[in-house]
Coordinates of N, CA and C in Angstrom, one line a residue:
M1 N 0.9 -1.2 0.0 CA 0.0 0.0 0.0 C 0.9 1.2 0.0
A2 N 0.5 2.2 -0.8 CA 1.3 3.4 -0.8 C 1.2 4.2 0.5
D3 N 2.3 4.9 0.8 CA 2.3 5.7 2.1 C 1.3 6.9 2.0
A4 N 0.8 7.2 3.1 CA -0.2 8.3 3.2 C 0.4 9.6 2.7
N5 N 1.7 9.8 2.9 CA 2.3 11.0 2.4 C 2.4 11.1 0.9
H6 N 2.1 10.0 0.2 CA 2.2 10.1 -1.2 C 0.8 9.9 -1.9
R7 N -0.3 10.3 -1.2 CA -1.6 10.2 -1.7 C -2.0 11.6 -2.3
S8 N -2.9 11.6 -3.2 CA -3.4 12.8 -3.8 C -4.4 13.4 -2.9
T9 N -4.9 14.6 -3.2 CA -5.8 15.3 -2.3 C -7.1 14.6 -2.1
D10 N -7.5 13.7 -3.1 CA -8.7 13.0 -2.9 C -8.6 11.7 -2.2
G11 N -7.3 11.4 -1.7 CA -7.1 10.2 -0.9 C -6.6 9.0 -1.7
S12 N -6.6 9.1 -3.0 CA -6.1 7.9 -3.8 C -4.6 7.9 -3.9
A13 N -4.1 6.7 -4.1 CA -2.6 6.6 -4.2 C -2.1 7.3 -5.4
H14 N -0.9 7.9 -5.2 CA -0.3 8.6 -6.4 C 0.1 7.6 -7.4
P15 N -0.2 7.9 -8.7 CA 0.0 6.9 -9.7 C 1.4 6.5 -10.0
H16 N 2.4 7.4 -9.5 CA 3.8 7.1 -9.8 C 4.5 6.4 -8.6
V17 N 3.7 6.1 -7.5 CA 4.3 5.5 -6.4 C 3.9 4.0 -6.4
H18 N 4.9 3.1 -6.3 CA 4.6 1.7 -6.4 C 5.0 1.0 -5.1
A19 N 4.2 0.0 -4.7 CA 4.6 -0.8 -3.5 C 5.8 -1.6 -3.8
L20 N 6.5 -2.0 -2.7 CA 7.7 -2.9 -2.9 C 7.3 -4.1 -3.6
P21 N 8.2 -4.7 -4.4 CA 7.9 -6.0 -5.1 C 7.4 -7.0 -4.1
S22 N 6.3 -7.7 -4.5 CA 5.7 -8.7 -3.6 C 6.6 -9.8 -3.1
H23 N 7.6 -10.2 -4.0 CA 8.5 -11.3 -3.6 C 9.4 -10.9 -2.6
R24 N 9.8 -9.6 -2.5 CA 10.7 -9.1 -1.5 C 10.0 -9.0 -0.1
M25 N 8.8 -8.7 -0.1 CA 8.0 -8.6 1.1 C 7.5 -9.9 1.6
A26 N 7.3 -10.9 0.7 CA 6.6 -12.1 1.1 C 7.6 -13.2 1.4
R27 N 8.9 -13.2 1.0 CA 9.8 -14.3 1.1 C 9.9 -14.8 2.6
R28 N 10.0 -13.8 3.5 CA 10.2 -14.2 4.9 C 8.9 -14.7 5.5
D29 N 7.8 -14.4 4.9 CA 6.5 -14.9 5.4 C 6.0 -16.2 4.7
R30 N 6.8 -16.6 3.7 CA 6.4 -17.7 2.9 C 6.6 -19.0 3.8
P31 N 5.6 -19.9 3.8 CA 5.7 -21.1 4.6 C 6.8 -22.0 4.1
L32 N 7.4 -22.8 5.0 CA 8.5 -23.7 4.7 C 7.8 -24.9 4.0
P33 N 8.6 -25.7 3.2 CA 8.0 -26.9 2.6 C 7.6 -27.9 3.7
E34 N 6.5 -28.6 3.5 CA 6.0 -29.6 4.5 C 7.0 -30.7 4.7
K35 N 7.7 -31.1 3.6 CA 8.7 -32.2 3.8 C 9.9 -31.9 2.9
L36 N 11.0 -32.4 3.4 CA 12.2 -32.2 2.6 C 12.4 -33.2 1.6
T37 N 12.9 -32.8 0.4 CA 13.1 -33.7 -0.7 C 14.6 -33.8 -1.0
F38 N 15.0 -34.7 -1.9 CA 16.4 -34.7 -2.4 C 16.8 -33.3 -2.9
F39 N 16.0 -32.7 -3.6 CA 16.3 -31.3 -4.1 C 16.7 -30.4 -3.0
H40 N 15.9 -30.3 -1.9 CA 16.3 -29.5 -0.8 C 17.6 -29.9 -0.1
L41 N 17.7 -31.2 0.2 CA 18.9 -31.7 0.9 C 20.2 -31.5 0.1
F42 N 20.1 -31.7 -1.2 CA 21.3 -31.6 -2.1 C 21.8 -30.1 -2.1
W43 N 20.8 -29.2 -2.2 CA 21.2 -27.8 -2.2 C 21.7 -27.3 -0.8
I44 N 21.2 -27.9 0.2 CA 21.7 -27.6 1.6 C 23.1 -28.0 1.7
F45 N 23.4 -29.2 1.1 CA 24.8 -29.8 1.1 C 25.7 -28.8 0.4
V46 N 25.3 -28.4 -0.8 CA 26.2 -27.6 -1.7 C 26.4 -26.2 -1.0
I47 N 25.4 -25.6 -0.6 CA 25.5 -24.2 0.0 C 26.3 -24.3 1.3
C48 N 26.0 -25.3 2.2 CA 26.8 -25.4 3.4 C 28.3 -25.7 3.2
S49 N 28.5 -26.5 2.1 CA 29.9 -26.8 1.8 C 30.7 -25.5 1.4
V50 N 30.1 -24.6 0.7 CA 30.7 -23.4 0.3 C 30.8 -22.4 1.5
V51 N 29.7 -22.1 2.1 CA 29.6 -21.1 3.2 C 30.5 -21.6 4.3
G52 N 30.5 -22.9 4.7 CA 31.3 -23.4 5.8 C 32.8 -23.1 5.5
L53 N 33.2 -23.4 4.2 CA 34.6 -23.2 3.9 C 35.0 -21.7 4.0
V54 N 34.1 -20.8 3.5 CA 34.4 -19.4 3.6 C 34.5 -18.9 5.0
V55 N 33.6 -19.3 5.9 CA 33.6 -18.9 7.3 C 34.8 -19.5 8.0
E56 N 35.1 -20.7 7.8 CA 36.3 -21.3 8.4 C 37.6 -20.6 8.0
T57 N 37.7 -20.3 6.7 CA 38.9 -19.7 6.2 C 39.1 -18.3 6.9
I58 N 38.0 -17.5 7.0 CA 38.1 -16.2 7.6 C 38.3 -16.2 9.1
V59 N 37.6 -17.1 9.8 CA 37.8 -17.2 11.2 C 39.2 -17.7 11.6
S60 N 39.8 -18.6 10.8 CA 41.1 -19.2 11.1 C 42.2 -18.3 10.8
Y61 N 42.0 -17.3 9.9 CA 43.1 -16.4 9.5 C 43.8 -15.7 10.7
P62 N 43.0 -15.1 11.7 CA 43.7 -14.5 12.8 C 44.5 -15.5 13.7
I63 N 44.0 -16.8 13.7 CA 44.7 -17.8 14.5 C 46.0 -18.3 13.8
D64 N 45.9 -18.5 12.5 CA 47.1 -19.0 11.7 C 48.0 -17.9 11.3
G65 N 47.5 -16.7 11.1 CA 48.3 -15.6 10.7 C 48.6 -15.6 9.2
I66 N 48.1 -16.6 8.5 CA 48.2 -16.7 7.0 C 46.9 -17.3 6.5
W67 N 46.7 -17.1 5.2 CA 45.6 -17.7 4.5 C 45.9 -19.1 4.1
K68 N 45.1 -20.1 4.4 CA 45.3 -21.4 4.1 C 44.2 -22.0 3.3
D69 N 44.5 -22.8 2.3 CA 43.5 -23.5 1.5 C 42.8 -24.6 2.4
R70 N 41.6 -24.4 2.7 CA 40.9 -25.4 3.6 C 39.9 -26.2 2.9
A71 N 40.0 -26.3 1.5 CA 39.0 -27.0 0.8 C 39.1 -28.5 1.1
G72 N 38.0 -29.2 0.9 CA 38.0 -30.6 1.2 C 37.8 -31.5 0.0
L73 N 37.7 -30.9 -1.2 CA 37.6 -31.7 -2.4 C 38.7 -31.1 -3.4
V74 N 39.0 -31.9 -4.4 CA 40.1 -31.5 -5.3 C 39.7 -30.4 -6.2
W75 N 38.4 -30.3 -6.5 CA 37.9 -29.3 -7.4 C 36.9 -28.3 -6.6
G76 N 37.1 -27.0 -6.8 CA 36.1 -26.1 -6.4 C 36.2 -25.7 -4.9
P77 N 35.5 -24.7 -4.5 CA 35.5 -24.2 -3.1 C 34.5 -24.9 -2.2
F78 N 34.8 -26.2 -2.0 CA 33.8 -27.0 -1.2 C 34.5 -27.6 0.0
S79 N 33.9 -27.6 1.1 CA 34.3 -28.4 2.3 C 33.2 -29.3 2.7
P80 N 33.2 -30.5 2.2 CA 32.0 -31.4 2.4 C 31.7 -31.7 3.9
I81 N 32.6 -31.5 4.8 CA 32.3 -31.8 6.2 C 31.2 -30.9 6.7
Y82 N 31.2 -29.7 6.2 CA 30.1 -28.7 6.5 C 28.8 -29.1 5.8
G83 N 29.0 -29.5 4.5 CA 27.8 -29.9 3.7 C 27.1 -31.1 4.3
V84 N 27.8 -32.1 4.6 CA 27.2 -33.3 5.2 C 26.7 -33.0 6.6
G85 N 27.4 -32.2 7.3 CA 27.0 -31.9 8.7 C 25.7 -31.1 8.6
G86 N 25.6 -30.1 7.8 CA 24.3 -29.4 7.6 C 23.2 -30.2 7.2
M87 N 23.4 -31.1 6.3 CA 22.4 -32.0 5.8 C 21.9 -33.0 6.9
L88 N 22.9 -33.6 7.6 CA 22.5 -34.5 8.7 C 21.7 -33.8 9.8
I89 N 22.2 -32.6 10.2 CA 21.5 -31.9 11.3 C 20.1 -31.5 10.8
T90 N 19.9 -31.1 9.6 CA 18.6 -30.8 9.1 C 17.7 -32.0 9.1
M91 N 18.2 -33.1 8.6 CA 17.3 -34.3 8.6 C 17.0 -34.8 10.0
A92 N 18.0 -34.7 10.9 CA 17.7 -35.2 12.3 C 16.8 -34.3 13.1
L93 N 16.8 -33.0 12.8 CA 16.1 -32.1 13.6 C 14.8 -31.6 13.0
W94 N 14.6 -32.0 11.7 CA 13.4 -31.5 11.0 C 12.1 -31.8 11.7
N95 N 11.9 -33.0 12.2 CA 10.7 -33.3 12.9 C 10.7 -32.8 14.4
L96 N 11.8 -32.2 14.8 CA 11.9 -31.7 16.2 C 11.9 -30.2 16.2
R97 N 11.7 -29.6 15.0 CA 11.8 -28.1 14.9 C 10.8 -27.4 15.7
D98 N 9.7 -28.0 16.1 CA 8.7 -27.4 17.0 C 8.8 -27.8 18.4
K99 N 9.9 -28.6 18.7 CA 10.1 -29.0 20.1 C 10.9 -28.0 20.9
S100 N 11.3 -28.3 22.1 CA 12.0 -27.4 22.9 C 13.4 -27.2 22.4
A101 N 14.0 -26.1 22.8 CA 15.4 -25.9 22.4 C 16.4 -26.9 23.0
L102 N 16.0 -27.4 24.2 CA 16.9 -28.4 24.8 C 16.9 -29.7 24.0
A103 N 15.7 -30.1 23.6 CA 15.6 -31.4 22.8 C 16.4 -31.2 21.5
M104 N 16.3 -30.1 20.9 CA 16.9 -29.9 19.6 C 18.5 -29.8 19.8
G105 N 18.9 -29.2 20.8 CA 20.3 -29.0 21.1 C 21.0 -30.3 21.4
I106 N 20.3 -31.2 22.3 CA 20.9 -32.5 22.6 C 21.0 -33.3 21.4
C107 N 19.9 -33.4 20.6 CA 19.9 -34.2 19.4 C 21.0 -33.7 18.4
A108 N 21.2 -32.4 18.2 CA 22.2 -31.9 17.3 C 23.6 -32.2 17.9
G109 N 23.8 -32.2 19.2 CA 25.1 -32.5 19.7 C 25.5 -33.9 19.5
F110 N 24.5 -34.9 19.6 CA 24.8 -36.3 19.4 C 25.1 -36.5 17.9
V111 N 24.3 -35.9 17.0 CA 24.4 -36.1 15.6 C 25.7 -35.5 15.1
G112 N 26.0 -34.3 15.5 CA 27.2 -33.6 15.0 C 28.5 -34.3 15.5
A113 N 28.5 -34.6 16.8 CA 29.7 -35.3 17.3 C 29.9 -36.7 16.8
G114 N 28.8 -37.4 16.6 CA 28.8 -38.7 16.1 C 29.4 -38.7 14.6
F115 N 28.9 -37.8 13.8 CA 29.3 -37.6 12.5 C 30.8 -37.3 12.4
E116 N 31.3 -36.4 13.3 CA 32.7 -36.0 13.3 C 33.6 -37.2 13.7
F117 N 33.1 -38.0 14.6 CA 33.9 -39.2 15.0 C 34.0 -40.2 13.9
I118 N 32.9 -40.5 13.2 CA 32.9 -41.4 12.1 C 33.8 -40.9 11.0
A119 N 33.6 -39.6 10.6 CA 34.4 -39.1 9.5 C 35.9 -39.1 9.9
G120 N 36.3 -38.7 11.1 CA 37.7 -38.7 11.5 C 38.3 -40.1 11.5
W121 N 37.5 -41.0 12.0 CA 38.0 -42.4 12.1 C 38.2 -43.0 10.7
F122 N 37.2 -42.7 9.8 CA 37.3 -43.2 8.4 C 38.5 -42.7 7.7
W123 N 38.8 -41.4 7.7 CA 39.9 -40.9 7.0 C 41.2 -41.3 7.6
E124 N 41.3 -41.4 8.9 CA 42.5 -41.9 9.5 C 42.8 -43.4 9.2
T125 N 41.7 -44.2 9.4 CA 41.9 -45.6 9.2 C 42.2 -46.1 7.8
F126 N 41.6 -45.5 6.8 CA 41.7 -45.9 5.5 C 42.7 -45.1 4.6
F127 N 43.0 -43.9 5.0 CA 43.9 -43.1 4.2 C 45.0 -42.4 5.0
G128 N 45.0 -42.6 6.4 CA 46.1 -42.0 7.2 C 45.9 -40.5 7.3
I129 N 44.7 -39.9 6.9 CA 44.5 -38.5 6.9 C 44.0 -38.0 8.3
V130 N 44.7 -37.0 8.8 CA 44.3 -36.4 10.0 C 44.0 -34.9 9.7
A131 N 42.7 -34.6 9.7 CA 42.3 -33.2 9.4 C 42.0 -32.4 10.6
W132 N 41.7 -33.1 11.7 CA 41.5 -32.4 13.0 C 41.8 -33.4 14.1
S133 N 42.1 -32.9 15.3 CA 42.4 -33.8 16.4 C 42.0 -33.1 17.7
Y134 N 41.3 -33.8 18.6 CA 40.9 -33.3 19.9 C 41.6 -34.2 21.0
A135 N 42.7 -34.7 20.6 CA 43.4 -35.6 21.5 C 43.8 -35.0 22.8
D136 N 44.0 -33.6 22.8 CA 44.4 -32.9 24.0 C 43.2 -32.4 24.8
Q137 N 42.0 -32.7 24.3 CA 40.8 -32.2 25.0 C 40.2 -33.2 25.9
P138 N 39.6 -32.8 27.1 CA 39.0 -33.8 28.0 C 37.8 -34.4 27.4
F139 N 37.6 -35.6 27.8 CA 36.4 -36.4 27.3 C 36.4 -36.6 25.8
N140 N 37.5 -36.9 25.2 CA 37.6 -37.1 23.8 C 37.4 -38.6 23.5
L141 N 37.0 -38.9 22.2 CA 36.8 -40.2 21.8 C 37.8 -40.4 20.6
G142 N 38.9 -41.1 20.9 CA 39.9 -41.3 19.9 C 40.5 -40.1 19.3
G143 N 40.3 -38.9 19.9 CA 40.8 -37.7 19.3 C 40.0 -37.2 18.2
H144 N 38.9 -37.9 17.8 CA 38.1 -37.5 16.7 C 37.0 -36.6 17.1
T145 N 36.5 -36.6 18.3 CA 35.5 -35.7 18.8 C 35.6 -35.7 20.3
C146 N 34.9 -34.7 20.9 CA 35.0 -34.6 22.4 C 33.7 -33.9 22.9
L147 N 33.6 -33.9 24.2 CA 32.4 -33.4 24.8 C 32.2 -31.9 24.5
G148 N 33.3 -31.1 24.5 CA 33.2 -29.7 24.2 C 32.7 -29.4 22.8
I149 N 33.2 -30.2 21.8 CA 32.7 -30.0 20.4 C 31.3 -30.5 20.3
A150 N 30.9 -31.5 21.1 CA 29.5 -31.9 21.0 C 28.5 -30.8 21.5
I151 N 29.0 -30.0 22.5 CA 28.2 -28.9 23.0 C 28.1 -27.8 21.9
V152 N 29.3 -27.6 21.2 CA 29.3 -26.6 20.1 C 28.3 -27.0 19.0
W153 N 28.3 -28.3 18.7 CA 27.4 -28.8 17.7 C 26.0 -28.6 18.1
G154 N 25.7 -28.8 19.4 CA 24.3 -28.6 19.9 C 23.8 -27.2 19.7
F155 N 24.6 -26.2 20.1 CA 24.3 -24.8 19.9 C 24.2 -24.4 18.4
A156 N 25.2 -24.9 17.7 CA 25.2 -24.6 16.2 C 24.0 -25.2 15.5
G157 N 23.6 -26.4 15.9 CA 22.4 -27.0 15.3 C 21.1 -26.3 15.6
L158 N 21.0 -25.8 16.9 CA 19.9 -25.1 17.3 C 19.8 -23.8 16.5
A159 N 20.9 -23.1 16.4 CA 20.9 -21.8 15.6 C 20.6 -22.0 14.2
W160 N 21.1 -23.1 13.6 CA 20.9 -23.5 12.2 C 19.4 -23.7 12.0
M161 N 18.8 -24.4 12.8 CA 17.3 -24.7 12.6 C 16.5 -23.5 12.8
R162 N 16.8 -22.7 13.7 CA 16.0 -21.5 14.1 C 16.3 -20.3 13.2
I163 N 17.5 -20.1 12.8 CA 18.0 -18.9 12.2 C 18.4 -19.1 10.7
G164 N 19.3 -20.1 10.5 CA 19.9 -20.3 9.2 C 19.1 -21.0 8.2
L165 N 18.4 -22.1 8.6 CA 17.7 -23.0 7.7 C 16.5 -22.3 7.0
P166 N 15.6 -21.6 7.8 CA 14.4 -21.1 7.1 C 14.7 -20.2 5.9
P167 N 15.6 -19.2 6.0 CA 15.8 -18.3 4.9 C 16.5 -19.1 3.7
M168 N 17.4 -20.1 4.1 CA 18.0 -20.9 3.1 C 17.0 -21.7 2.3
L169 N 16.1 -22.3 3.0 CA 15.0 -23.1 2.3 C 14.2 -22.2 1.3
R170 N 13.9 -21.0 1.8 CA 13.2 -20.1 0.9 C 14.0 -19.6 -0.3
I171 N 15.3 -19.5 -0.1 CA 16.1 -19.2 -1.3 C 16.2 -20.3 -2.2
I172 N 16.3 -21.5 -1.7 CA 16.3 -22.7 -2.6 C 15.0 -22.8 -3.3
E173 N 13.9 -22.5 -2.6 CA 12.6 -22.6 -3.3 C 12.4 -21.6 -4.4
D174 N 13.3 -20.5 -4.3 CA 13.2 -19.5 -5.4 C 13.9 -19.9 -6.7
I175 N 14.6 -21.1 -6.7 CA 15.1 -21.6 -7.9 C 14.0 -21.9 -8.9
P176 N 14.0 -21.3 -10.0 CA 12.8 -21.5 -11.0 C 12.6 -23.0 -11.2
K177 N 11.3 -23.4 -11.2 CA 11.0 -24.8 -11.4 C 11.4 -25.3 -12.8
S178 N 11.5 -24.4 -13.7 CA 11.8 -24.8 -15.1 C 13.3 -25.3 -15.2
V179 N 14.1 -24.9 -14.3 CA 15.6 -25.2 -14.4 C 16.0 -26.1 -13.2
R180 N 15.1 -26.4 -12.3 CA 15.5 -27.2 -11.1 C 16.1 -28.5 -11.4
K181 N 15.4 -29.3 -12.2 CA 15.9 -30.6 -12.5 C 17.2 -30.7 -13.3
P182 N 17.3 -29.9 -14.4 CA 18.6 -30.0 -15.1 C 19.7 -29.4 -14.3
L183 N 19.5 -28.3 -13.6 CA 20.5 -27.6 -12.8 C 21.0 -28.6 -11.7
T184 N 20.1 -29.2 -11.0 CA 20.4 -30.1 -9.9 C 21.1 -31.3 -10.4
A185 N 20.6 -31.8 -11.6 CA 21.3 -33.0 -12.1 C 22.7 -32.8 -12.6
I186 N 22.9 -31.6 -13.2 CA 24.3 -31.3 -13.7 C 25.2 -31.1 -12.5
L187 N 24.8 -30.3 -11.5 CA 25.6 -30.1 -10.3 C 25.8 -31.3 -9.5
C188 N 24.8 -32.2 -9.4 CA 24.9 -33.4 -8.7 C 26.0 -34.3 -9.4
A189 N 26.0 -34.4 -10.7 CA 26.9 -35.2 -11.4 C 28.4 -34.7 -11.2
Y190 N 28.5 -33.4 -11.2 CA 29.8 -32.7 -10.9 C 30.3 -33.1 -9.5
M191 N 29.4 -33.0 -8.5 CA 29.8 -33.2 -7.2 C 30.2 -34.7 -6.9
I192 N 29.4 -35.6 -7.6 CA 29.8 -37.0 -7.5 C 31.2 -37.3 -8.1
A193 N 31.4 -36.7 -9.3 CA 32.7 -36.9 -9.9 C 33.8 -36.3 -9.0
N194 N 33.5 -35.1 -8.4 CA 34.5 -34.4 -7.5 C 34.8 -35.3 -6.3
I195 N 33.8 -35.9 -5.7 CA 34.0 -36.7 -4.6 C 34.8 -38.0 -4.9
V196 N 34.5 -38.6 -6.0 CA 35.2 -39.8 -6.5 C 36.7 -39.5 -6.8
M197 N 36.9 -38.4 -7.5 CA 38.3 -38.0 -7.8 C 39.1 -37.7 -6.5
T198 N 38.4 -37.1 -5.5 CA 39.1 -36.8 -4.3 C 39.4 -38.0 -3.5
V199 N 38.5 -39.0 -3.4 CA 38.8 -40.2 -2.7 C 40.0 -41.0 -3.4
L200 N 39.9 -41.1 -4.7 CA 41.0 -41.7 -5.5 C 42.3 -41.0 -5.3
S201 N 42.3 -39.7 -5.3 CA 43.5 -38.9 -5.1 C 44.1 -39.1 -3.7
F202 N 43.3 -39.2 -2.7 CA 43.8 -39.6 -1.3 C 44.3 -41.0 -1.3
N203 N 43.7 -41.9 -2.0 CA 44.1 -43.3 -2.0 C 45.5 -43.4 -2.6
Y204 N 45.7 -42.8 -3.8 CA 47.0 -42.9 -4.5 C 48.1 -42.0 -3.8
W205 N 47.7 -41.0 -3.1 CA 48.6 -40.2 -2.3 C 49.1 -41.1 -1.1
Y206 N 48.2 -41.8 -0.5 CA 48.6 -42.7 0.6 C 49.6 -43.8 0.1
E207 N 49.2 -44.3 -1.1 CA 50.1 -45.4 -1.7 C 51.5 -44.9 -1.9
R208 N 51.6 -43.7 -2.5 CA 52.9 -43.2 -2.7 C 53.7 -42.9 -1.4
Q209 N 53.0 -42.4 -0.4 CA 53.6 -42.1 0.8 C 54.0 -43.4 1.5
N210 N 53.3 -44.5 1.2 CA 53.6 -45.8 1.8 C 54.7 -46.5 1.1
G211 N 55.2 -45.9 0.0 CA 56.3 -46.5 -0.8 C 55.8 -47.5 -1.8
N212 N 54.6 -47.5 -2.2 CA 54.1 -48.5 -3.2 C 54.6 -48.0 -4.6
P213 N 55.1 -48.9 -5.4 CA 55.6 -48.5 -6.8 C 54.4 -48.0 -7.7
I214 N 54.7 -47.1 -8.6 CA 53.8 -46.7 -9.6 C 53.8 -47.6 -10.8
E215 N 52.8 -48.4 -11.0 CA 52.9 -49.5 -12.0 C 51.7 -49.4 -13.0
T216 N 50.6 -48.9 -12.6 CA 49.4 -48.9 -13.5 C 49.2 -47.6 -14.1
P217 N 48.5 -47.5 -15.3 CA 48.2 -46.2 -15.9 C 47.4 -45.3 -14.9
L218 N 46.5 -45.8 -14.1 CA 45.8 -45.0 -13.2 C 46.7 -44.4 -12.1
Q219 N 47.6 -45.2 -11.6 CA 48.6 -44.7 -10.7 C 49.4 -43.6 -11.3
S220 N 49.8 -43.8 -12.5 CA 50.6 -42.8 -13.2 C 49.8 -41.5 -13.4
Y221 N 48.5 -41.6 -13.8 CA 47.7 -40.4 -14.0 C 47.6 -39.6 -12.7
F222 N 47.3 -40.2 -11.6 CA 47.2 -39.5 -10.4 C 48.5 -39.0 -9.9
A223 N 49.6 -39.7 -10.1 CA 50.9 -39.2 -9.7 C 51.3 -37.9 -10.5
E224 N 50.8 -37.9 -11.7 CA 51.2 -36.7 -12.6 C 50.3 -35.5 -12.3
N225 N 48.9 -35.8 -12.2 CA 48.0 -34.7 -12.1 C 47.6 -34.4 -10.7
Y226 N 47.8 -35.3 -9.8 CA 47.4 -35.0 -8.3 C 48.6 -35.5 -7.5
S227 N 49.7 -34.9 -7.8 CA 51.0 -35.3 -7.2 C 51.0 -35.0 -5.7
D228 N 52.1 -35.4 -5.0 CA 52.3 -35.2 -3.6 C 52.3 -33.6 -3.3
E229 N 53.0 -32.9 -4.2 CA 53.0 -31.5 -4.0 C 51.6 -30.8 -4.2
F230 N 50.9 -31.3 -5.2 CA 49.5 -30.8 -5.4 C 48.7 -31.0 -4.2
M231 N 48.7 -32.3 -3.7 CA 47.9 -32.7 -2.5 C 48.2 -31.9 -1.3
S232 N 49.5 -31.7 -1.0 CA 50.0 -31.0 0.2 C 49.6 -29.5 0.1
E233 N 49.6 -28.9 -1.1 CA 49.2 -27.5 -1.3 C 47.7 -27.4 -1.3
R234 N 47.0 -28.3 -1.8 CA 45.5 -28.2 -1.9 C 44.9 -28.4 -0.5
F235 N 45.4 -29.4 0.2 CA 44.9 -29.7 1.5 C 45.9 -29.4 2.6
Q236 N 46.0 -28.0 2.8 CA 47.0 -27.5 3.7 C 46.8 -27.8 5.1
T237 N 45.6 -28.1 5.5 CA 45.3 -28.3 6.9 C 45.2 -29.8 7.3
M238 N 45.5 -30.6 6.3 CA 45.4 -32.1 6.5 C 46.8 -32.6 6.5
S239 N 47.0 -33.7 7.3 CA 48.3 -34.4 7.4 C 48.1 -35.8 7.1
L240 N 49.0 -36.4 6.3 CA 48.9 -37.9 6.0 C 50.0 -38.6 6.7
Y241 N 49.6 -39.6 7.4 CA 50.5 -40.5 8.1 C 50.2 -42.0 7.7
A242 N 51.1 -42.5 6.8 CA 50.8 -43.8 6.2 C 50.8 -44.9 7.3
D243 N 51.5 -44.7 8.4 CA 51.5 -45.7 9.5 C 50.2 -45.8 10.3
L244 N 49.3 -44.9 10.1 CA 48.1 -44.9 10.8 C 47.0 -45.8 10.1
V245 N 47.3 -46.1 8.8 CA 46.3 -46.8 8.0 C 46.2 -48.3 8.6
K246 N 45.0 -48.8 8.7 CA 44.8 -50.1 9.2 C 44.0 -51.0 8.3
R247 N 44.0 -50.6 7.0 CA 43.3 -51.5 6.0 C 44.3 -52.6 5.6
G248 N 43.7 -53.6 5.0 CA 44.5 -54.9 4.8 C 45.6 -54.8 3.7
N249 N 45.5 -53.9 2.7 CA 46.4 -53.9 1.6 C 47.6 -53.0 1.8
Q250 N 48.1 -52.8 3.0 CA 49.2 -51.9 3.2 C 50.5 -52.5 2.6

C-alpha cells in the first residue's frame, strides 16, 4: 500500500508510487516446505559446503596468521564436512523443529559429534589423513570428537534450525521450477565426480607415501595430475601418516 504522504488530495494513491515488489516482502513470510526432498537436501549440502569453507577460512586467519586453502575436495571451493553436517543436522532435527530448544540441542550434539567421530575415524583408518584432532581435549573419543565440540554442535544445530535454515530453504525454493531438475542433475553429477576423484587422489597419495611403486596407468595419471606437491598444497590443513592406516592392503 502506498504511504499516506504520497496520496493525492482525494485520498487515492499517487499513480507514480509503487509498492515494494511482492516477492521481497513475502519471502520471509512464505511457509516452509512440508517435507524435505532430495532437491532441498542436495542444495543444503552444496551451500553449506561453500559457506562453511568461507567462514572457516576467515575465522582461522587470525589464528594461523596466514591464509590457508581449507578445501575438502580436489575441485572447487567446497568443504563437504560442513555440507554433510548441515544435511544431517537438518534431517535429524526437521521433525523436532517445533520441540524445545533443549531437545533440539541435545539431538544436534549427538548427531554432530557422532558424524565427526565417524568421519575422523574413516579418513585416518583408510587413508592416514588427520584433518582435526581433539586428543588434547578432555572427554575425547579417539581424538576424533570430544564433549566440548558436542556442545558446540548442539548450539550450532539449534541456531541453524531456528535462524539459518528457514531463509536458506526459501532461497532454494526461489530456484525456478523450469531449471530445477537440469541444474540439480548437472551439479549433482559434478559433485559425485568431484568426490570420487578426491577419494582416489587420497588413495594414491597414501600409496605413494607408503612406498608403493607406480605401476598402473591409473597410478601414473594421479601421480602426474594429483602429485604429492599438489595434494599438500591443496589440503594444507590435513596431514597424511601412512603408518596410521589399518586396512589390509598396506
